[in-house]
Amino acid sequence: FPVNLLLALQCGGQLYTGNTANMMAAVCEGRATPTDMARSLGLSWMGNLLGCVGFAVACKYAGVLEGGAGHLAAMTLATKTSYELGPLMVKAMFCNWLVCLAVFLSMQAKDMTGKYLSVWLPVSTFVSIGFEHSVANMFLLPAGLMSTNDITLETAL
């Protein structure tokens, strides 16, 4: 996952999670309006969702979700859809704080090694702790749904 964030940042892409902090800062600094923020957050959320669902569909089509990868996606879906909402939201907020920290640190780094390390440390921390990342879940949940018949879309949502 750290590589994905680094590539998105270096290619000018926008992850919804990092955008939440960047756009709020821009509004607070007078560099963007609340309307600009709403537009940016809406577009980045929709773009992230479409990209993640499209990638999950491509993985299913290519056979990537057969065997072990599909089993792991189905188990991940079962686990993630069993959480209570309150703890889930706190885990998501902690995750977003670390992702925003990674985005901020990568902007401060002067070379690619610094950018990579600045992204790797916060992201590997949230992954190892088990925090919830909304954009990662935009891929994991559809991949899990396409890998099992045990959980319905209604249950997953």
GROMACS .gro file of N, CA and C in nm:
model
  471
    1PHE      N    1   0.080  -0.121   0.000
    1PHE     CA    2   0.000   0.000   0.000
    1PHE      C    3   0.084   0.127   0.000
    2PRO      N    4   0.197   0.133   0.071
    2PRO     CA    5   0.276   0.257   0.066
    2PRO      C    6   0.320   0.291  -0.077
    3VAL      N    7   0.350   0.188  -0.157
    3VAL     CA    8   0.391   0.214  -0.295
    3VAL      C    9   0.277   0.277  -0.373
    4ASN      N   10   0.154   0.229  -0.350
    4ASN     CA   11   0.038   0.286  -0.421
    4ASN      C   12   0.019   0.433  -0.387
    5LEU      N   13   0.032   0.467  -0.260
    5LEU     CA   14   0.016   0.608  -0.219
    5LEU      C   15   0.127   0.693  -0.281
    6LEU      N   16   0.249   0.643  -0.277
    6LEU     CA   17   0.361   0.718  -0.334
    6LEU      C   18   0.340   0.741  -0.483
    7LEU      N   19   0.298   0.638  -0.555
    7LEU     CA   20   0.274   0.652  -0.699
    7LEU      C   21   0.161   0.751  -0.727
    8ALA      N   22   0.054   0.743  -0.649
    8ALA     CA   23  -0.057   0.837  -0.668
    8ALA      C   24  -0.010   0.981  -0.645
    9LEU      N   25   0.067   1.002  -0.540
    9LEU     CA   26   0.116   1.137  -0.510
    9LEU      C   27   0.211   1.188  -0.616
   10GLN      N   28   0.301   1.102  -0.663
   10GLN     CA   29   0.401   1.145  -0.761
   10GLN      C   30   0.342   1.167  -0.899
   11CYS      N   31   0.230   1.100  -0.927
   11CYS     CA   32   0.167   1.115  -1.058
   11CYS      C   33   0.059   1.223  -1.059
   12GLY      N   34   0.042   1.291  -0.946
   12GLY     CA   35  -0.056   1.399  -0.941
   12GLY      C   36  -0.196   1.353  -0.908
   13GLY      N   37  -0.211   1.227  -0.868
   13GLY     CA   38  -0.343   1.176  -0.831
   13GLY      C   39  -0.384   1.227  -0.694
   14GLN      N   40  -0.509   1.207  -0.663
   14GLN     CA   41  -0.561   1.251  -0.534
   14GLN      C   42  -0.635   1.137  -0.467
   15LEU      N   43  -0.589   1.100  -0.350
   15LEU     CA   44  -0.666   1.007  -0.269
   15LEU      C   45  -0.761   1.088  -0.183
   16TYR      N   46  -0.881   1.041  -0.172
   16TYR     CA   47  -0.981   1.111  -0.092
   16TYR      C   48  -0.930   1.137   0.049
   17THR      N   49  -0.865   1.038   0.108
   17THR     CA   50  -0.822   1.049   0.247
   17THR      C   51  -0.725   1.165   0.268
   18GLY      N   52  -0.625   1.177   0.184
   18GLY     CA   53  -0.531   1.288   0.196
   18GLY      C   54  -0.593   1.421   0.159
   19ASN      N   55  -0.688   1.416   0.067
   19ASN     CA   56  -0.757   1.536   0.022
   19ASN      C   57  -0.838   1.601   0.135
   20THR      N   58  -0.886   1.521   0.229
   20THR     CA   59  -0.966   1.577   0.337
   20THR      C   60  -0.886   1.678   0.417
   21ALA      N   61  -0.759   1.649   0.442
   21ALA     CA   62  -0.675   1.743   0.517
   21ALA      C   63  -0.626   1.857   0.429
   22ASN      N   64  -0.584   1.825   0.308
   22ASN     CA   65  -0.531   1.928   0.219
   22ASN      C   66  -0.635   2.035   0.188
   23MET      N   67  -0.758   1.992   0.160
   23MET     CA   68  -0.860   2.089   0.123
   23MET      C   69  -0.906   2.170   0.244
   24MET      N   70  -0.913   2.107   0.361
   24MET     CA   71  -0.950   2.184   0.480
   24MET      C   72  -0.844   2.289   0.510
   25ALA      N   73  -0.718   2.252   0.495
   25ALA     CA   74  -0.610   2.350   0.516
   25ALA      C   75  -0.621   2.464   0.416
   26ALA      N   76  -0.651   2.430   0.290
   26ALA     CA   77  -0.664   2.534   0.188
   26ALA      C   78  -0.778   2.629   0.221
   27VAL      N   79  -0.888   2.577   0.270
   27VAL     CA   80  -1.002   2.663   0.308
   27VAL      C   81  -0.961   2.752   0.427
   28CYS      N   82  -0.896   2.693   0.527
   28CYS     CA   83  -0.855   2.771   0.645
   28CYS      C   84  -0.754   2.880   0.609
   29GLU      N   85  -0.671   2.855   0.508
   29GLU     CA   86  -0.571   2.953   0.465
   29GLU      C   87  -0.627   3.052   0.363
   30GLY      N   88  -0.753   3.039   0.325
   30GLY     CA   89  -0.813   3.129   0.228
   30GLY      C   90  -0.772   3.100   0.084
   31ARG      N   91  -0.716   2.983   0.058
   31ARG     CA   92  -0.673   2.946  -0.077
   31ARG      C   93  -0.781   2.872  -0.155
   32ALA      N   94  -0.887   2.833  -0.085
   32ALA     CA   95  -1.000   2.764  -0.148
   32ALA      C   96  -1.126   2.800  -0.071
   33THR      N   97  -1.238   2.790  -0.138
   33THR     CA   98  -1.367   2.815  -0.074
   33THR      C   99  -1.426   2.682  -0.026
   34PRO      N  100  -1.524   2.688   0.061
   34PRO     CA  101  -1.593   2.564   0.100
   34PRO      C  102  -1.653   2.491  -0.021
   35THR      N  103  -1.697   2.566  -0.122
   35THR     CA  104  -1.749   2.503  -0.244
   35THR      C  105  -1.637   2.430  -0.317
   36ASP      N  106  -1.518   2.492  -0.325
   36ASP     CA  107  -1.403   2.425  -0.386
   36ASP      C  108  -1.373   2.295  -0.313
   37MET      N  109  -1.378   2.301  -0.180
   37MET     CA  110  -1.348   2.183  -0.099
   37MET      C  111  -1.452   2.073  -0.125
   38ALA      N  112  -1.578   2.109  -0.125
   38ALA     CA  113  -1.684   2.010  -0.148
   38ALA      C  114  -1.669   1.946  -0.286
   39ARG      N  115  -1.637   2.027  -0.385
   39ARG     CA  116  -1.619   1.975  -0.521
   39ARG      C  117  -1.500   1.880  -0.527
   40SER      N  118  -1.388   1.920  -0.469
   40SER     CA  119  -1.268   1.837  -0.470
   40SER      C  120  -1.290   1.706  -0.395
   41LEU      N  121  -1.352   1.715  -0.278
   41LEU     CA  122  -1.376   1.593  -0.201
   41LEU      C  123  -1.474   1.502  -0.272
   42GLY      N  124  -1.579   1.558  -0.330
   42GLY     CA  125  -1.676   1.477  -0.403
   42GLY      C  126  -1.615   1.408  -0.524
   43LEU      N  127  -1.538   1.484  -0.601
   43LEU     CA  128  -1.475   1.426  -0.720
   43LEU      C  129  -1.370   1.322  -0.684
   44SER      N  130  -1.289   1.350  -0.582
   44SER     CA  131  -1.185   1.253  -0.546
   44SER      C  132  -1.249   1.127  -0.487
   45TRP      N  133  -1.358   1.141  -0.410
   45TRP     CA  134  -1.425   1.023  -0.356
   45TRP      C  135  -1.483   0.938  -0.468
   46MET      N  136  -1.552   1.003  -0.562
   46MET     CA  137  -1.611   0.929  -0.674
   46MET      C  138  -1.504   0.866  -0.762
   47GLY      N  139  -1.399   0.941  -0.790
   47GLY     CA  140  -1.290   0.887  -0.871
   47GLY      C  141  -1.222   0.769  -0.805
   48ASN      N  142  -1.198   0.781  -0.674
   48ASN     CA  143  -1.138   0.670  -0.600
   48ASN      C  144  -1.230   0.549  -0.600
   49LEU      N  145  -1.359   0.571  -0.579
   49LEU     CA  146  -1.455   0.460  -0.577
   49LEU      C  147  -1.461   0.391  -0.713
   50LEU      N  148  -1.473   0.469  -0.819
   50LEU     CA  149  -1.480   0.410  -0.954
   50LEU      C  150  -1.352   0.333  -0.988
   51GLY      N  151  -1.238   0.391  -0.953
   51GLY     CA  152  -1.111   0.324  -0.980
   51GLY      C  153  -1.096   0.195  -0.903
   52CYS      N  154  -1.135   0.196  -0.776
   52CYS     CA  155  -1.122   0.077  -0.692
   52CYS      C  156  -1.219  -0.034  -0.735
   53VAL      N  157  -1.344   0.003  -0.760
   53VAL     CA  158  -1.441  -0.098  -0.805
   53VAL      C  159  -1.400  -0.151  -0.942
   54GLY      N  160  -1.355  -0.062  -1.031
   54GLY     CA  161  -1.309  -0.107  -1.163
   54GLY      C  162  -1.191  -0.201  -1.152
   55PHE      N  163  -1.098  -0.174  -1.061
   55PHE     CA  164  -0.983  -0.261  -1.041
   55PHE      C  165  -1.027  -0.396  -0.984
   56ALA      N  166  -1.124  -0.395  -0.892
   56ALA     CA  167  -1.175  -0.520  -0.836
   56ALA      C  168  -1.242  -0.604  -0.946
   57VAL      N  169  -1.320  -0.539  -1.032
   57VAL     CA  170  -1.384  -0.610  -1.144
   57VAL      C  171  -1.278  -0.667  -1.238
   58ALA      N  172  -1.174  -0.590  -1.267
   58ALA     CA  173  -1.067  -0.639  -1.354
   58ALA      C  174  -0.995  -0.758  -1.289
   59CYS      N  175  -0.976  -0.753  -1.158
   59CYS     CA  176  -0.913  -0.866  -1.088
   59CYS      C  177  -1.000  -0.990  -1.097
   60LYS      N  178  -1.130  -0.974  -1.081
   60LYS     CA  179  -1.223  -1.087  -1.094
   60LYS      C  180  -1.217  -1.143  -1.236
   61TYR      N  181  -1.222  -1.056  -1.335
   61TYR     CA  182  -1.219  -1.098  -1.476
   61TYR      C  183  -1.091  -1.174  -1.509
   62ALA      N  184  -0.979  -1.126  -1.456
   62ALA     CA  185  -0.849  -1.186  -1.486
   62ALA      C  186  -0.822  -1.312  -1.403
   63GLY      N  187  -0.911  -1.347  -1.312
   63GLY     CA  188  -0.891  -1.467  -1.232
   63GLY      C  189  -0.807  -1.447  -1.108
   64VAL      N  190  -0.773  -1.322  -1.079
   64VAL     CA  191  -0.690  -1.293  -0.962
   64VAL      C  192  -0.763  -1.330  -0.832
   65LEU      N  193  -0.896  -1.320  -0.832
   65LEU     CA  194  -0.973  -1.346  -0.711
   65LEU      C  195  -1.011  -1.492  -0.694
   66GLU      N  196  -0.949  -1.579  -0.772
   66GLU     CA  197  -0.971  -1.723  -0.754
   66GLU      C  198  -0.865  -1.774  -0.657
   67GLY      N  199  -0.897  -1.877  -0.587
   67GLY     CA  200  -0.800  -1.938  -0.496
   67GLY      C  201  -0.775  -1.853  -0.373
   68GLY      N  202  -0.648  -1.843  -0.334
   68GLY     CA  203  -0.608  -1.778  -0.210
   68GLY      C  204  -0.645  -1.632  -0.202
   69ALA      N  205  -0.627  -1.558  -0.310
   69ALA     CA  206  -0.658  -1.414  -0.308
   69ALA      C  207  -0.808  -1.392  -0.287
   70GLY      N  208  -0.890  -1.472  -0.352
   70GLY     CA  209  -1.035  -1.461  -0.334
   70GLY      C  210  -1.077  -1.501  -0.194
   71HIS      N  211  -1.014  -1.606  -0.142
   71HIS     CA  212  -1.044  -1.648  -0.004
   71HIS      C  213  -1.007  -1.538   0.095
   72LEU      N  214  -0.891  -1.478   0.076
   72LEU     CA  215  -0.849  -1.368   0.164
   72LEU      C  216  -0.944  -1.249   0.152
   73ALA      N  217  -0.986  -1.215   0.030
   73ALA     CA  218  -1.081  -1.103   0.011
   73ALA      C  219  -1.213  -1.133   0.079
   74ALA      N  220  -1.262  -1.257   0.069
   74ALA     CA  221  -1.388  -1.294   0.133
   74ALA      C  222  -1.375  -1.290   0.285
   75MET      N  223  -1.264  -1.337   0.340
   75MET     CA  224  -1.242  -1.332   0.485
   75MET      C  225  -1.231  -1.187   0.534
   76THR      N  226  -1.163  -1.103   0.454
   76THR     CA  227  -1.151  -0.962   0.490
   76THR      C  228  -1.287  -0.895   0.491
   77LEU      N  229  -1.369  -0.926   0.392
   77LEU     CA  230  -1.505  -0.871   0.386
   77LEU      C  231  -1.585  -0.914   0.509
   78ALA      N  232  -1.578  -1.041   0.544
   78ALA     CA  233  -1.652  -1.090   0.661
   78ALA      C  234  -1.607  -1.019   0.788
   79THR      N  235  -1.478  -0.998   0.803
   79THR     CA  236  -1.426  -0.931   0.922
   79THR      C  237  -1.468  -0.785   0.925
   80LYS      N  238  -1.449  -0.715   0.815
   80LYS     CA  239  -1.475  -0.571   0.812
   80LYS      C  240  -1.624  -0.539   0.826
   81THR      N  241  -1.711  -0.627   0.782
   81THR     CA  242  -1.855  -0.600   0.793
   81THR      C  243  -1.912  -0.642   0.928
   82SER      N  244  -1.829  -0.697   1.017
   82SER     CA  245  -1.877  -0.738   1.149
   82SER      C  246  -1.847  -0.636   1.258
   83TYR      N  247  -1.774  -0.529   1.224
   83TYR     CA  248  -1.737  -0.428   1.323
   83TYR      C  249  -1.856  -0.343   1.364
   84GLU      N  250  -1.853  -0.297   1.488
   84GLU     CA  251  -1.948  -0.197   1.534
   84GLU      C  252  -1.910  -0.062   1.472
   85LEU      N  253  -2.007   0.023   1.448
   85LEU     CA  254  -1.983   0.150   1.378
   85LEU      C  255  -1.891   0.244   1.456
   86GLY      N  256  -1.911   0.257   1.587
   86GLY     CA  257  -1.830   0.351   1.666
   86GLY      C  258  -1.680   0.322   1.659
   87PRO      N  259  -1.637   0.200   1.697
   87PRO     CA  260  -1.494   0.168   1.688
   87PRO      C  261  -1.441   0.176   1.544
   88LEU      N  262  -1.525   0.140   1.447
   88LEU     CA  263  -1.484   0.148   1.307
   88LEU      C  264  -1.452   0.292   1.268
   89MET      N  265  -1.536   0.385   1.309
   89MET     CA  266  -1.514   0.526   1.276
   89MET      C  267  -1.387   0.581   1.343
   90VAL      N  268  -1.362   0.539   1.466
   90VAL     CA  269  -1.240   0.583   1.535
   90VAL      C  270  -1.117   0.526   1.464
   91LYS      N  271  -1.123   0.399   1.426
   91LYS     CA  272  -1.011   0.339   1.352
   91LYS      C  273  -0.989   0.409   1.217
   92ALA      N  274  -1.098   0.451   1.155
   92ALA     CA  275  -1.087   0.523   1.027
   92ALA      C  276  -1.025   0.661   1.048
   93MET      N  277  -1.064   0.729   1.156
   93MET     CA  278  -1.007   0.862   1.184
   93MET      C  279  -0.857   0.852   1.213
   94PHE      N  280  -0.818   0.753   1.293
   94PHE     CA  281  -0.676   0.733   1.321
   94PHE      C  282  -0.599   0.703   1.192
   95CYS      N  283  -0.659   0.621   1.108
   95CYS     CA  284  -0.595   0.587   0.981
   95CYS      C  285  -0.579   0.712   0.895
   96ASN      N  286  -0.683   0.792   0.887
   96ASN     CA  287  -0.676   0.911   0.802
   96ASN      C  288  -0.572   1.009   0.854
   97TRP      N  289  -0.558   1.017   0.985
   97TRP     CA  290  -0.455   1.104   1.042
   97TRP      C  291  -0.318   1.058   0.995
   98LEU      N  292  -0.293   0.927   0.996
   98LEU     CA  293  -0.163   0.876   0.951
   98LEU      C  294  -0.144   0.893   0.800
   99VAL      N  295  -0.249   0.876   0.722
   99VAL     CA  296  -0.238   0.897   0.577
   99VAL      C  297  -0.209   1.043   0.547
  100CYS      N  298  -0.279   1.133   0.616
  100CYS     CA  299  -0.253   1.276   0.595
  100CYS      C  300  -0.112   1.313   0.639
  101LEU      N  301  -0.065   1.251   0.745
  101LEU     CA  302   0.073   1.273   0.787
  101LEU      C  303   0.170   1.226   0.679
  102ALA      N  304   0.142   1.112   0.618
  102ALA     CA  305   0.226   1.062   0.510
  102ALA      C  306   0.229   1.157   0.391
  103VAL      N  307   0.111   1.209   0.355
  103VAL     CA  308   0.103   1.305   0.244
  103VAL      C  309   0.182   1.431   0.277
  104PHE      N  310   0.163   1.484   0.398
  104PHE     CA  311   0.236   1.604   0.440
  104PHE      C  312   0.386   1.580   0.440
  105LEU      N  313   0.430   1.470   0.499
  105LEU     CA  314   0.574   1.442   0.504
  105LEU      C  315   0.633   1.423   0.365
  106SER      N  316   0.559   1.359   0.276
  106SER     CA  317   0.612   1.339   0.141
  106SER      C  318   0.629   1.471   0.067
  107MET      N  319   0.543   1.569   0.098
  107MET     CA  320   0.556   1.700   0.034
  107MET      C  321   0.678   1.774   0.088
  108GLN      N  322   0.722   1.740   0.208
  108GLN     CA  323   0.838   1.806   0.268
  108GLN      C  324   0.970   1.747   0.221
  109ALA      N  325   0.966   1.621   0.177
  109ALA     CA  326   1.089   1.553   0.136
  109ALA      C  327   1.143   1.611   0.006
  110LYS      N  328   1.275   1.614  -0.005
  110LYS     CA  329   1.340   1.675  -0.122
  110LYS      C  330   1.373   1.576  -0.232
  111ASP      N  331   1.383   1.446  -0.198
  111ASP     CA  332   1.419   1.346  -0.300
  111ASP      C  333   1.327   1.225  -0.287
  112MET      N  334   1.337   1.133  -0.382
  112MET     CA  335   1.248   1.018  -0.384
  112MET      C  336   1.269   0.926  -0.264
  113THR      N  337   1.391   0.913  -0.217
  113THR     CA  338   1.416   0.829  -0.100
  113THR      C  339   1.342   0.886   0.020
  114GLY      N  340   1.351   1.016   0.039
  114GLY     CA  341   1.280   1.080   0.149
  114GLY      C  342   1.130   1.068   0.134
  115LYS      N  343   1.081   1.082   0.010
  115LYS     CA  344   0.937   1.070  -0.013
  115LYS      C  345   0.891   0.927   0.018
  116TYR      N  346   0.968   0.830  -0.026
  116TYR     CA  347   0.931   0.690  -0.002
  116TYR      C  348   0.928   0.660   0.148
  117LEU      N  349   1.031   0.699   0.219
  117LEU     CA  350   1.036   0.673   0.363
  117LEU      C  351   0.926   0.747   0.438
  118SER      N  352   0.898   0.870   0.395
  118SER     CA  353   0.796   0.949   0.463
  118SER      C  354   0.656   0.891   0.443
  119VAL      N  355   0.635   0.821   0.334
  119VAL     CA  356   0.507   0.755   0.310
  119VAL      C  357   0.505   0.618   0.378
  120TRP      N  358   0.617   0.546   0.368
  120TRP     CA  359   0.623   0.409   0.418
  120TRP      C  360   0.594   0.400   0.568
  121LEU      N  361   0.654   0.486   0.647
  121LEU     CA  362   0.641   0.473   0.792
  121LEU      C  363   0.498   0.492   0.844
  122PRO      N  364   0.429   0.601   0.811
  122PRO     CA  365   0.291   0.614   0.861
  122PRO      C  366   0.196   0.509   0.803
  123VAL      N  367   0.214   0.474   0.676
  123VAL     CA  368   0.123   0.378   0.615
  123VAL      C  369   0.146   0.238   0.672
  124SER      N  370   0.270   0.197   0.688
  124SER     CA  371   0.294   0.064   0.745
  124SER      C  372   0.246   0.059   0.890
  125THR      N  373   0.247   0.172   0.958
  125THR     CA  374   0.195   0.178   1.095
  125THR      C  375   0.045   0.151   1.096
  126PHE      N  376  -0.032   0.220   1.011
  126PHE     CA  377  -0.177   0.199   1.015
  126PHE      C  378  -0.215   0.059   0.967
  127VAL      N  379  -0.140   0.005   0.872
  127VAL     CA  380  -0.170  -0.131   0.826
  127VAL      C  381  -0.142  -0.233   0.937
  128SER      N  382  -0.028  -0.219   1.003
  128SER     CA  383   0.008  -0.316   1.107
  128SER      C  384  -0.084  -0.307   1.228
  129ILE      N  385  -0.134  -0.189   1.260
  129ILE     CA  386  -0.225  -0.173   1.373
  129ILE      C  387  -0.365  -0.223   1.339
  130GLY      N  388  -0.402  -0.215   1.212
  130GLY     CA  389  -0.535  -0.260   1.171
  130GLY      C  390  -0.637  -0.149   1.161
  131PHE      N  391  -0.592  -0.026   1.138
  131PHE     CA  392  -0.684   0.084   1.118
  131PHE      C  393  -0.757   0.066   0.985
  132GLU      N  394  -0.866   0.139   0.969
  132GLU     CA  395  -0.951   0.126   0.850
  132GLU      C  396  -0.925   0.239   0.752
  133HIS      N  397  -0.892   0.203   0.628
  133HIS     CA  398  -0.865   0.302   0.523
  133HIS      C  399  -0.979   0.297   0.421
  134SER      N  400  -1.051   0.406   0.409
  134SER     CA  401  -1.171   0.407   0.326
  134SER      C  402  -1.142   0.373   0.180
  135VAL      N  403  -1.034   0.424   0.124
  135VAL     CA  404  -1.005   0.397  -0.017
  135VAL      C  405  -0.963   0.252  -0.037
  136ALA      N  406  -0.882   0.198   0.053
  136ALA     CA  407  -0.847   0.055   0.044
  136ALA      C  408  -0.972  -0.031   0.053
  137ASN      N  409  -1.065   0.009   0.140
  137ASN     CA  410  -1.189  -0.066   0.153
  137ASN      C  411  -1.277  -0.055   0.029
  138MET      N  412  -1.260   0.053  -0.048
  138MET     CA  413  -1.334   0.066  -0.174
  138MET      C  414  -1.294  -0.043  -0.272
  139PHE      N  415  -1.175  -0.099  -0.257
  139PHE     CA  416  -1.133  -0.215  -0.337
  139PHE      C  417  -1.165  -0.345  -0.265
  140LEU      N  418  -1.129  -0.353  -0.137
  140LEU     CA  419  -1.140  -0.479  -0.064
  140LEU      C  420  -1.284  -0.529  -0.053
  141LEU      N  421  -1.377  -0.439  -0.028
  141LEU     CA  422  -1.515  -0.483  -0.010
  141LEU      C  423  -1.577  -0.536  -0.140
  142PRO      N  424  -1.564  -0.467  -0.255
  142PRO     CA  425  -1.615  -0.527  -0.379
  142PRO      C  426  -1.542  -0.656  -0.416
  143ALA      N  427  -1.411  -0.660  -0.393
  143ALA     CA  428  -1.336  -0.784  -0.422
  143ALA      C  429  -1.389  -0.898  -0.337
  144GLY      N  430  -1.416  -0.870  -0.210
  144GLY     CA  431  -1.473  -0.973  -0.123
  144GLY      C  432  -1.612  -1.016  -0.167
  145LEU      N  433  -1.694  -0.920  -0.207
  145LEU     CA  434  -1.829  -0.953  -0.254
  145LEU      C  435  -1.825  -1.040  -0.379
  146MET      N  436  -1.728  -1.018  -0.465
  146MET     CA  437  -1.716  -1.097  -0.587
  146MET      C  438  -1.652  -1.234  -0.561
  147SER      N  439  -1.605  -1.255  -0.438
  147SER     CA  440  -1.536  -1.380  -0.405
  147SER      C  441  -1.618  -1.473  -0.317
  148THR      N  442  -1.735  -1.430  -0.272
  148THR     CA  443  -1.817  -1.513  -0.183
  148THR      C  444  -1.964  -1.486  -0.206
  149ASN      N  445  -2.044  -1.586  -0.175
  149ASN     CA  446  -2.189  -1.568  -0.178
  149ASN      C  447  -2.246  -1.560  -0.037
  150ASP      N  448  -2.158  -1.566   0.063
  150ASP     CA  449  -2.202  -1.569   0.202
  150ASP      C  450  -2.248  -1.434   0.254
  151ILE      N  451  -2.198  -1.324   0.195
  151ILE     CA  452  -2.231  -1.190   0.241
  151ILE      C  453  -2.293  -1.113   0.125
  152THR      N  454  -2.405  -1.049   0.151
  152THR     CA  455  -2.473  -0.973   0.046
  152THR      C  456  -2.424  -0.829   0.045
  153LEU      N  457  -2.455  -0.759  -0.060
  153LEU     CA  458  -2.421  -0.616  -0.069
  153LEU      C  459  -2.489  -0.539   0.043
  154GLU      N  460  -2.612  -0.574   0.073
  154GLU     CA  461  -2.685  -0.506   0.180
  154GLU      C  462  -2.614  -0.523   0.314
  155THR      N  463  -2.566  -0.643   0.342
  155THR     CA  464  -2.493  -0.668   0.467
  155THR      C  465  -2.362  -0.590   0.469
  156ALA      N  466  -2.293  -0.586   0.356
  156ALA     CA  467  -2.164  -0.517   0.347
  156ALA      C  468  -2.178  -0.367   0.369
  157LEU      N  469  -2.288  -0.311   0.319
  157LEU     CA  470  -2.308  -0.166   0.336
  157LEU      C  471  -2.357  -0.136   0.476
   0.00000   0.00000   0.00000
